[in-house]
Coordinates of C-alpha atoms in Angstrom, one line a residue:
M1 CA 0.1 -0.2 0.1
R2 CA 1.0 3.4 -0.9
G3 CA 2.3 6.1 1.8
W4 CA 2.6 4.4 6.1
R5 CA -0.6 3.1 6.8
R6 CA -1.1 -0.2 6.6
S7 CA -3.8 -2.2 7.7
R8 CA -3.3 -3.6 11.7
R9 CA -5.6 -5.3 14.0
A10 CA -7.4 -4.3 16.6
L11 CA -6.2 -3.6 19.5
L12 CA -7.9 -3.7 23.4
A13 CA -5.8 -1.8 26.2
L14 CA -7.0 0.0 29.5
P15 CA -5.7 3.4 30.1
G16 CA -2.1 2.9 31.9
V17 CA -2.2 -1.1 31.9
L18 CA 0.7 -2.5 30.5
V19 CA -0.3 -5.2 27.7
A20 CA 1.5 -7.1 26.8
C21 CA 2.1 -9.1 22.9
E22 CA 4.6 -11.1 20.7
S23 CA 6.7 -9.4 18.3
A24 CA 9.6 -10.8 16.4
A25 CA 11.2 -8.5 18.5
V26 CA 10.9 -8.6 21.6
D27 CA 13.4 -10.6 23.4
T28 CA 12.7 -14.1 24.7
A29 CA 16.4 -15.1 25.5
P30 CA 18.2 -14.2 28.7
L31 CA 20.6 -12.0 28.7
G32 CA 24.2 -13.2 27.7
D33 CA 22.4 -16.2 26.9
T34 CA 22.0 -18.0 22.7
A35 CA 18.8 -18.7 21.3
D36 CA 18.0 -22.1 20.3
T37 CA 16.2 -20.9 17.1
A38 CA 16.8 -17.4 14.9
S39 CA 13.1 -16.6 15.8
E40 CA 14.5 -16.1 19.5
V41 CA 16.9 -13.5 18.7
D42 CA 17.6 -10.3 20.8
T43 CA 17.9 -8.4 18.2
G44 CA 18.0 -4.9 19.3
P45 CA 17.0 -2.8 21.1
Y46 CA 13.7 -2.2 19.1
D47 CA 11.0 -3.9 21.5
P48 CA 7.5 -1.8 22.0
P49 CA 6.5 -2.4 25.2
Y50 CA 3.9 0.3 26.1
L51 CA 0.5 -1.1 24.9
G52 CA -1.6 0.8 27.9
G53 CA -3.4 3.2 25.6
C54 CA -2.3 6.1 28.2
V55 CA -3.2 9.6 26.1
D56 CA -6.3 10.6 23.9
A57 CA -4.4 11.5 21.4
P58 CA -5.8 15.0 20.0
A59 CA -6.5 16.0 16.5
G60 CA -3.6 16.5 15.8
P61 CA 0.2 16.3 16.2
V62 CA 1.3 17.5 19.9
V63 CA 3.9 20.1 20.8
L64 CA 6.1 21.3 23.2
E65 CA 8.1 24.6 22.2
S66 CA 11.4 25.1 24.3
S67 CA 10.8 29.1 25.2
A68 CA 13.9 30.1 27.7
E69 CA 16.2 32.0 25.9
G70 CA 19.2 30.2 24.8
R71 CA 17.7 27.2 25.5
Y72 CA 17.9 24.7 22.8
V73 CA 15.6 20.8 22.8
G74 CA 15.7 18.4 20.2
D75 CA 18.9 19.1 19.0
G76 CA 20.7 15.1 19.6
G77 CA 19.5 12.0 20.4
F78 CA 16.8 10.9 22.1
A79 CA 16.3 8.0 24.9
V80 CA 12.4 6.1 25.7
S81 CA 11.9 3.9 28.3
D82 CA 8.8 2.7 31.1
P83 CA 11.0 3.4 33.6
D84 CA 7.7 2.5 36.6
A85 CA 5.9 0.4 34.3
D86 CA 3.2 2.2 33.7
G87 CA 2.5 1.9 29.9
C88 CA 3.6 5.4 29.4
P89 CA 7.5 5.4 27.8
A90 CA 9.9 8.6 29.5
V91 CA 11.5 10.7 26.9
L92 CA 15.0 11.9 27.8
V93 CA 15.3 14.1 25.2
S94 CA 19.2 16.2 24.6
G95 CA 20.1 19.7 24.3
R96 CA 22.5 22.5 23.4
A97 CA 23.8 24.9 26.3
T98 CA 24.2 28.5 24.8
S99 CA 26.5 31.4 26.8
V100 CA 23.0 33.0 28.0
D101 CA 22.0 29.1 29.1
P102 CA 25.1 27.3 29.5
G103 CA 24.5 24.6 32.1
H104 CA 21.4 23.2 29.8
A105 CA 22.0 19.5 28.9
A106 CA 19.1 17.2 28.6
T107 CA 15.3 17.3 29.2
Y108 CA 12.8 15.0 30.8
L109 CA 9.4 14.2 30.7
H110 CA 7.9 11.4 32.6
G111 CA 5.5 11.4 30.3
P112 CA 3.9 12.2 27.3
P113 CA 2.4 15.2 26.9
E114 CA -1.9 14.9 25.9
V115 CA -1.6 19.5 25.1
S116 CA 0.8 21.2 23.1
G117 CA 1.6 23.9 24.3
G118 CA 5.4 25.8 25.8
L119 CA 8.3 23.2 27.1
E120 CA 8.6 25.4 29.8
A121 CA 4.8 24.8 31.7
S122 CA 5.0 20.7 31.4
A123 CA 6.3 19.0 33.5
A124 CA 9.4 18.3 31.8
A125 CA 12.9 19.0 34.0
V126 CA 16.1 20.3 32.8
I127 CA 18.6 18.7 33.6
S128 CA 22.1 20.6 33.2
L129 CA 25.8 20.8 34.0
A130 CA 28.4 23.2 34.4
D131 CA 30.9 24.7 32.7
S132 CA 29.7 23.1 29.5
D133 CA 30.6 26.7 27.3
G134 CA 27.6 26.2 24.9
D135 CA 28.2 22.8 23.7
F136 CA 26.0 20.4 22.7
A137 CA 25.0 17.2 25.5
Y138 CA 25.0 15.4 22.4
S139 CA 23.1 11.7 23.0
V140 CA 21.5 10.9 25.6
G141 CA 20.3 7.0 27.0
V142 CA 19.1 4.8 29.7
L143 CA 19.9 1.7 31.7
D144 CA 18.0 -0.6 34.2
G145 CA 14.7 -0.5 32.1
G146 CA 14.7 2.7 32.3
R147 CA 15.3 3.8 35.8
T148 CA 18.2 5.4 35.8
L149 CA 19.7 8.3 33.0
V150 CA 23.0 8.4 31.3
L151 CA 24.3 11.4 30.1
P152 CA 28.2 12.2 28.9
G153 CA 29.7 15.1 30.6
V154 CA 29.8 18.1 28.4
R155 CA 33.9 19.8 28.7
V156 CA 34.3 16.9 31.7
T157 CA 36.9 15.5 31.0
G158 CA 35.9 11.9 29.7
T159 CA 32.4 11.1 32.5
V160 CA 29.3 9.0 32.6
L161 CA 26.9 10.4 34.5
L162 CA 24.2 8.7 36.1
F163 CA 21.1 9.4 37.0
D164 CA 18.4 8.0 39.2
A165 CA 14.8 8.6 37.0
A166 CA 12.3 8.7 39.7
G167 CA 14.4 11.9 41.4
V168 CA 14.9 13.9 38.3
T169 CA 12.3 16.5 38.6
G170 CA 12.3 20.4 37.9
A171 CA 15.6 21.4 37.4
V172 CA 19.0 19.3 38.0
T173 CA 22.4 19.9 38.2
E174 CA 25.0 17.2 38.0
G175 CA 25.0 17.7 41.9
A176 CA 22.5 15.2 41.9
A177 CA 24.0 12.5 40.3
W178 CA 24.6 8.9 41.8
G179 CA 27.5 8.2 39.7
M180 CA 30.1 9.5 38.0
I181 CA 32.5 7.6 35.7
P182 CA 35.4 9.1 33.8
V183 CA 36.2 7.1 30.8
E184 CA 39.2 8.3 29.8
A185 CA 42.0 10.2 31.0
E186 CA 42.4 13.0 27.7
E187 CA 41.1 16.4 28.3
G188 CA 38.3 16.7 26.1
T189 CA 37.0 19.4 23.6
G190 CA 33.6 18.7 24.0
R191 CA 32.1 16.3 22.2
F192 CA 33.4 13.3 23.9
G193 CA 29.8 11.8 24.4
Y194 CA 28.5 12.9 20.5
A195 CA 26.9 9.5 20.5
L196 CA 26.9 6.2 22.9
A197 CA 24.8 2.7 22.7
T198 CA 23.8 0.8 26.1
G199 CA 23.5 -2.5 25.8
D200 CA 25.0 -6.1 27.1
A201 CA 28.1 -6.6 25.3
D202 CA 30.0 -9.1 26.2
G203 CA 26.8 -11.5 27.0
D204 CA 27.4 -11.2 31.0
G205 CA 24.3 -9.5 31.7
T206 CA 25.1 -7.0 33.2
E207 CA 24.8 -3.8 31.2
D208 CA 27.9 -2.2 29.4
L209 CA 28.2 0.9 27.4
L210 CA 29.1 2.3 24.1
V211 CA 31.0 5.9 23.9
S212 CA 32.1 7.8 21.4
D213 CA 35.3 10.8 21.4
L214 CA 35.6 12.8 18.1
E215 CA 37.3 15.3 19.3
V216 CA 40.9 13.7 21.0
W217 CA 44.6 15.3 21.1
E218 CA 47.0 12.6 19.8
D219 CA 50.4 14.5 19.2
P220 CA 50.5 15.7 16.8
N221 CA 46.8 15.7 15.4
Y222 CA 43.6 14.8 17.1
T223 CA 41.8 11.0 16.8
T224 CA 38.6 9.9 17.7
R225 CA 37.9 6.8 20.3
V226 CA 35.1 4.7 20.9
W227 CA 35.7 3.6 24.3
L228 CA 33.2 -0.2 26.1
V229 CA 32.5 0.4 29.4
H230 CA 31.4 -2.8 31.3
D231 CA 28.7 -2.8 33.5
V232 CA 27.8 0.5 33.6
L233 CA 26.5 -0.2 36.6
G234 CA 28.6 -1.8 38.9
V235 CA 31.7 0.3 38.0
A236 CA 29.8 3.8 38.9
A237 CA 29.6 1.6 42.4
V238 CA 33.4 0.2 43.2
E239 CA 35.0 3.3 40.6
G240 CA 38.4 3.7 40.9
K241 CA 39.5 0.5 40.0
V242 CA 39.7 0.8 36.2
T243 CA 41.3 2.4 34.3
S244 CA 40.2 4.2 31.0
A245 CA 43.6 2.7 29.7
E246 CA 41.2 -0.7 29.4
R247 CA 38.5 0.9 28.3
L248 CA 39.3 1.6 24.4
L249 CA 37.7 -0.9 22.6
A250 CA 38.8 0.8 18.7
R251 CA 41.1 3.7 17.6
V252 CA 41.8 5.1 14.5
P253 CA 45.1 6.4 12.3
D254 CA 46.3 10.5 13.1
D255 CA 43.4 12.4 10.9
A256 CA 40.3 10.0 11.0
E257 CA 37.0 12.1 11.2
N258 CA 33.9 10.7 12.7
F259 CA 34.4 7.6 13.6
G260 CA 31.7 6.9 16.0
A261 CA 29.2 9.5 14.3
S262 CA 27.0 6.8 15.0
L263 CA 26.7 3.8 17.6
A264 CA 24.9 0.3 18.3
L265 CA 24.6 -2.0 19.8
A266 CA 22.5 -5.4 18.8
D267 CA 22.6 -9.3 17.6
L268 CA 23.3 -8.7 13.7
D269 CA 24.3 -12.4 13.5
G270 CA 21.7 -14.2 14.7
D271 CA 24.0 -15.6 18.0
G272 CA 22.1 -14.0 20.4
L273 CA 25.1 -12.1 21.9
H274 CA 24.8 -7.8 20.6
D275 CA 27.2 -7.1 18.5
A276 CA 29.4 -3.2 18.6
I277 CA 28.3 -0.9 15.5
V278 CA 30.1 2.1 15.0
G279 CA 29.3 4.5 12.1
D280 CA 32.4 6.3 10.9
T281 CA 31.4 8.4 8.0
A282 CA 35.1 9.4 7.1
P283 CA 37.7 7.2 7.8
N284 CA 40.3 9.6 6.0
A285 CA 40.0 12.6 5.5
E286 CA 41.4 13.3 2.4
E287 CA 39.2 9.9 1.7
W288 CA 36.4 10.8 3.0
G289 CA 34.1 10.8 -0.4
T290 CA 34.7 7.7 -1.2
L291 CA 35.8 5.7 1.9
Q292 CA 32.3 5.8 4.2
R293 CA 31.2 3.4 5.8
V294 CA 29.6 0.7 9.1
L295 CA 31.7 -1.6 11.3
V296 CA 30.3 -4.5 13.1
W297 CA 32.1 -6.1 16.2
P298 CA 30.9 -9.6 16.2
G299 CA 29.7 -10.8 20.3
P300 CA 31.0 -10.9 22.6
V301 CA 32.4 -7.8 22.1
D302 CA 36.1 -6.6 25.0
V303 CA 38.2 -3.4 25.0
L304 CA 40.6 -4.1 22.1
P305 CA 39.6 -7.2 20.7
A306 CA 42.4 -9.4 19.9
G307 CA 42.1 -11.9 16.4
K308 CA 38.5 -10.1 15.7
T309 CA 37.8 -8.6 12.1
P310 CA 35.0 -6.4 12.3
T311 CA 32.1 -6.8 9.5
V312 CA 32.6 -4.1 6.8
V313 CA 29.5 -2.6 5.7
G314 CA 29.7 0.8 2.8
S315 CA 32.1 2.1 0.6
G316 CA 31.1 1.6 -2.9
S317 CA 29.9 4.0 -5.5
L318 CA 26.7 5.5 -3.8
A319 CA 28.2 6.0 0.3
G320 CA 30.7 7.9 -1.3
G321 CA 30.4 11.5 -0.2
S322 CA 27.1 10.8 1.4
R323 CA 28.1 10.5 5.3
F324 CA 26.8 7.7 5.3
G325 CA 27.1 5.7 9.1
W326 CA 25.3 9.5 10.3
S327 CA 22.5 7.9 12.1
L328 CA 21.6 3.7 12.9
A329 CA 18.7 2.1 13.7
T330 CA 18.7 -1.6 14.8
G331 CA 15.8 -4.6 14.4
D332 CA 13.9 -7.6 13.0
V333 CA 12.6 -4.9 9.7
D334 CA 11.2 -9.3 7.9
A335 CA 10.4 -10.5 10.9
D336 CA 12.7 -13.4 9.6
G337 CA 14.1 -14.0 13.1
Y338 CA 17.7 -12.0 12.6
G339 CA 18.5 -8.7 12.8
D340 CA 18.7 -6.1 10.7
L341 CA 20.6 -2.3 10.1
A342 CA 19.0 0.8 8.8
V343 CA 22.4 3.5 7.8
G344 CA 20.8 7.5 6.9
A345 CA 23.5 8.9 5.0
I346 CA 22.1 12.3 5.1
Y347 CA 23.9 14.2 1.9
L348 CA 23.4 11.2 -0.3
D349 CA 23.0 12.0 -4.2
V350 CA 19.3 12.5 -5.9
G351 CA 19.5 13.6 -8.3
G352 CA 22.0 15.8 -8.5
Q353 CA 21.2 17.3 -4.7
P354 CA 21.5 15.5 -1.9
A355 CA 18.4 15.0 -0.3
G356 CA 20.0 12.0 1.6
G357 CA 18.8 8.7 2.4
V358 CA 18.9 5.4 4.3
F359 CA 19.9 2.0 3.7
V360 CA 18.7 -1.1 4.9
F361 CA 20.9 -4.2 4.9
R362 CA 19.1 -7.9 6.3
G363 CA 20.4 -10.3 8.8
P364 CA 22.4 -12.1 9.2
L365 CA 25.4 -9.7 7.9
A366 CA 28.5 -10.3 5.5
D367 CA 30.7 -7.8 4.5
V368 CA 28.8 -5.6 1.7
T369 CA 28.8 -1.9 -0.2
A370 CA 26.2 0.7 0.5
D371 CA 25.5 -0.2 -3.2
D372 CA 24.7 -4.1 -1.9
A373 CA 21.9 -3.1 0.8
D374 CA 18.3 -5.0 0.4
T375 CA 16.5 -1.8 0.3
L376 CA 17.4 2.0 -0.9
I377 CA 15.1 5.2 0.6
E378 CA 16.2 8.3 -1.5
G379 CA 14.8 11.8 -0.1
V380 CA 13.5 13.7 -3.4
A381 CA 15.8 15.8 -5.0
E382 CA 13.4 18.4 -6.1
R383 CA 12.9 18.8 -2.3
Y384 CA 16.2 19.1 -1.1
G385 CA 16.1 16.8 2.2
G386 CA 18.9 16.0 4.4
A387 CA 16.5 12.6 4.6
G388 CA 18.5 9.7 7.4
E389 CA 18.9 12.4 9.4
A390 CA 17.6 10.5 12.3
I391 CA 16.4 6.8 11.8
A392 CA 13.7 4.6 14.8
L393 CA 12.1 1.2 13.6
A394 CA 8.5 1.3 14.9
S395 CA 5.2 -1.4 14.5
S396 CA 2.1 -0.9 13.1
D397 CA 0.9 -4.1 13.9
P398 CA 0.5 -6.0 18.1
E399 CA 0.6 -8.6 16.1
G400 CA 4.0 -9.3 15.0
S401 CA 4.2 -8.0 11.8
P402 CA 7.5 -6.1 10.2
L403 CA 8.9 -2.9 11.0
D404 CA 7.9 0.3 9.7
L405 CA 11.2 2.4 9.0
V406 CA 10.8 6.4 10.5
T407 CA 13.1 9.2 9.3
G408 CA 13.6 12.6 10.0
A409 CA 14.4 15.5 6.9
T410 CA 15.5 18.6 8.4
G411 CA 16.5 20.6 5.0
V412 CA 13.1 19.3 3.0
L413 CA 10.8 22.3 1.7
E414 CA 14.1 25.2 2.6
Y415 CA 14.3 23.6 5.8
A416 CA 10.6 23.0 7.2
G417 CA 11.9 19.4 7.6
A418 CA 9.4 16.8 7.4
V419 CA 9.2 13.2 9.5
Y420 CA 8.3 10.0 6.7
R421 CA 7.5 6.9 7.9
V422 CA 6.9 4.5 5.7
P423 CA 5.6 1.6 5.9
A424 CA 7.0 -2.3 5.5
P425 CA 7.3 -4.5 3.8
F426 CA 10.1 -2.3 1.7
P427 CA 10.1 -2.9 -2.2
P428 CA 14.0 -2.5 -3.6
R429 CA 13.4 1.4 -3.8
V430 CA 11.4 4.1 -2.1
S431 CA 11.4 7.3 -3.0
L432 CA 10.3 9.8 -0.2
D433 CA 7.3 11.4 -1.6
E434 CA 4.2 13.6 0.1
S435 CA 2.7 10.0 0.7
Y436 CA 5.0 8.7 3.3
E437 CA 5.0 12.3 5.1
I438 CA 3.5 12.0 9.2
A439 CA 4.4 16.0 9.6
R440 CA 5.9 18.8 7.9
G441 CA 7.2 21.4 10.4
G442 CA 6.8 25.8 9.4
E443 CA 9.4 28.0 8.4
Y444 CA 12.4 27.0 9.8
Q445 CA 11.8 24.8 11.6
G446 CA 13.9 21.8 10.9
L447 CA 11.6 19.6 11.9
G448 CA 13.1 15.3 11.9
K449 CA 16.7 16.5 13.3
G450 CA 16.1 13.5 15.6
V451 CA 13.3 10.5 16.1
A452 CA 12.1 7.8 18.3
N453 CA 9.8 4.9 18.7
L454 CA 7.6 5.8 21.7
G455 CA 5.3 2.5 21.6
D456 CA 1.8 1.9 21.3
V457 CA 0.4 5.1 23.3
D458 CA -3.0 6.0 22.3
G459 CA -3.8 2.6 22.5
D460 CA -4.2 1.8 18.6
G461 CA -1.9 -0.4 17.6
I462 CA -0.1 1.3 16.1
D463 CA 3.4 2.9 17.5
D464 CA 4.1 6.4 18.1
I465 CA 6.6 8.7 17.2
V466 CA 8.7 11.3 19.1
A467 CA 10.5 14.2 16.9
S468 CA 12.6 17.0 17.4
A469 CA 12.9 20.3 15.6
A470 CA 15.8 22.2 15.9
P471 CA 14.9 25.3 14.1
Y472 CA 16.8 28.0 13.0
D473 CA 15.5 31.4 15.2
D474 CA 14.4 29.8 18.3
Y475 CA 14.9 27.2 20.4
G476 CA 13.8 24.0 19.4
A477 CA 10.1 21.3 20.1
L478 CA 9.9 18.1 20.6
W479 CA 6.1 17.2 18.6
F480 CA 4.4 13.3 19.3
L481 CA 3.2 12.7 16.9
Y482 CA 0.0 9.8 17.9
S483 CA -0.7 7.2 15.2
S484 CA -4.8 7.3 16.2
A485 CA -4.3 11.3 14.7
L486 CA -2.6 11.0 11.6
V487 CA -4.4 8.6 9.7
R488 CA -4.6 9.5 5.8

């Protein structure tokens, strides 16, 4: 069917009640255990737990705008979770500090809103970090089912901060963090924590953290690194026994750019173990026009994994100059029991314009080029674009259907921005025309900077979406796109 909307079975759910459902993406094996069949494998972070119908969807998108001078929201990543298991997801979104509000790092909503308005007038909490000096917070994450919030310390020398989600209300500073892990010893440049991912990299049943730094000084050049912290919650409790040198997953040659621009931990080979997935949009500064890739280290993964050669996804004629690896999403898009990989490329050339796009590779993965993608989703040249800025996967059927793909394109229609939803199953090639559009921003709003799956919060059987707008002339907004209000 053309467009994002597909047929679905009805779902009965009481408000505030968590309803379990079967899905090919639901984790049916304990972390670290190898499942007996491919269909039982934990294929990644997609796991739609919210089927409570906790909001009554309005007639259109619910938009929360930031009105605080200098406090940008939605310039980085999302982390969605349900820490109190009430069926209503909490949303953590990174922000950007400025000289006016130099400490702003993230905003936290304990539940989805039903009415549009000012973000500051909502029940949102604001997390501030000292000495951020106008830098991005870049990325955020959650652990322990969302009960612990994870933020990289901005300009705090390579430090990861842990907050108790239940205690994050009102205005919160780094003094409220219950854990601080110094990941790297060198003085950073403000790009530590550009990307992060959580999962079980070594298969021991505890949660681990991947985090990148895109500017580390190693005389005589800057380089990039990706760090792996095992058992984050345990390390935070006994910090001092693990040195930063024991946390380095990988380093890259001098003059590298953007190794670690995107990160994920997910099972892509069907063995029940999470693999470490690293976007490398410019492996070498002099060759970034052709060599762009995603590297996949098979699990279990340790620091500086000896004897393990990563699978290489990318390069090829289509990837050249596209910033292939800008964003990542993992999940079982075709419901075959194997994890699949979606890769964003915001400058993908379409008709001579950098319209952007998303490449989808079905697992299990081997070394492949971008030209070998199972599906290529392209922006539309005349609309400009930036498709692939952010990616999420979402279900349109609680019975365990394949997954739809959601992507933001901030440059559409002179930076109004838009969010698109491509229904599964995907054909080999998709052009993101208006039939896939589920939301469009206003003039220079830059909608689609971030996107994330909320789960089915309005109880209609279709996963809902939250997106961020990063405009040029004010301070950003969060758009809650409830599917029952967007049906065409």
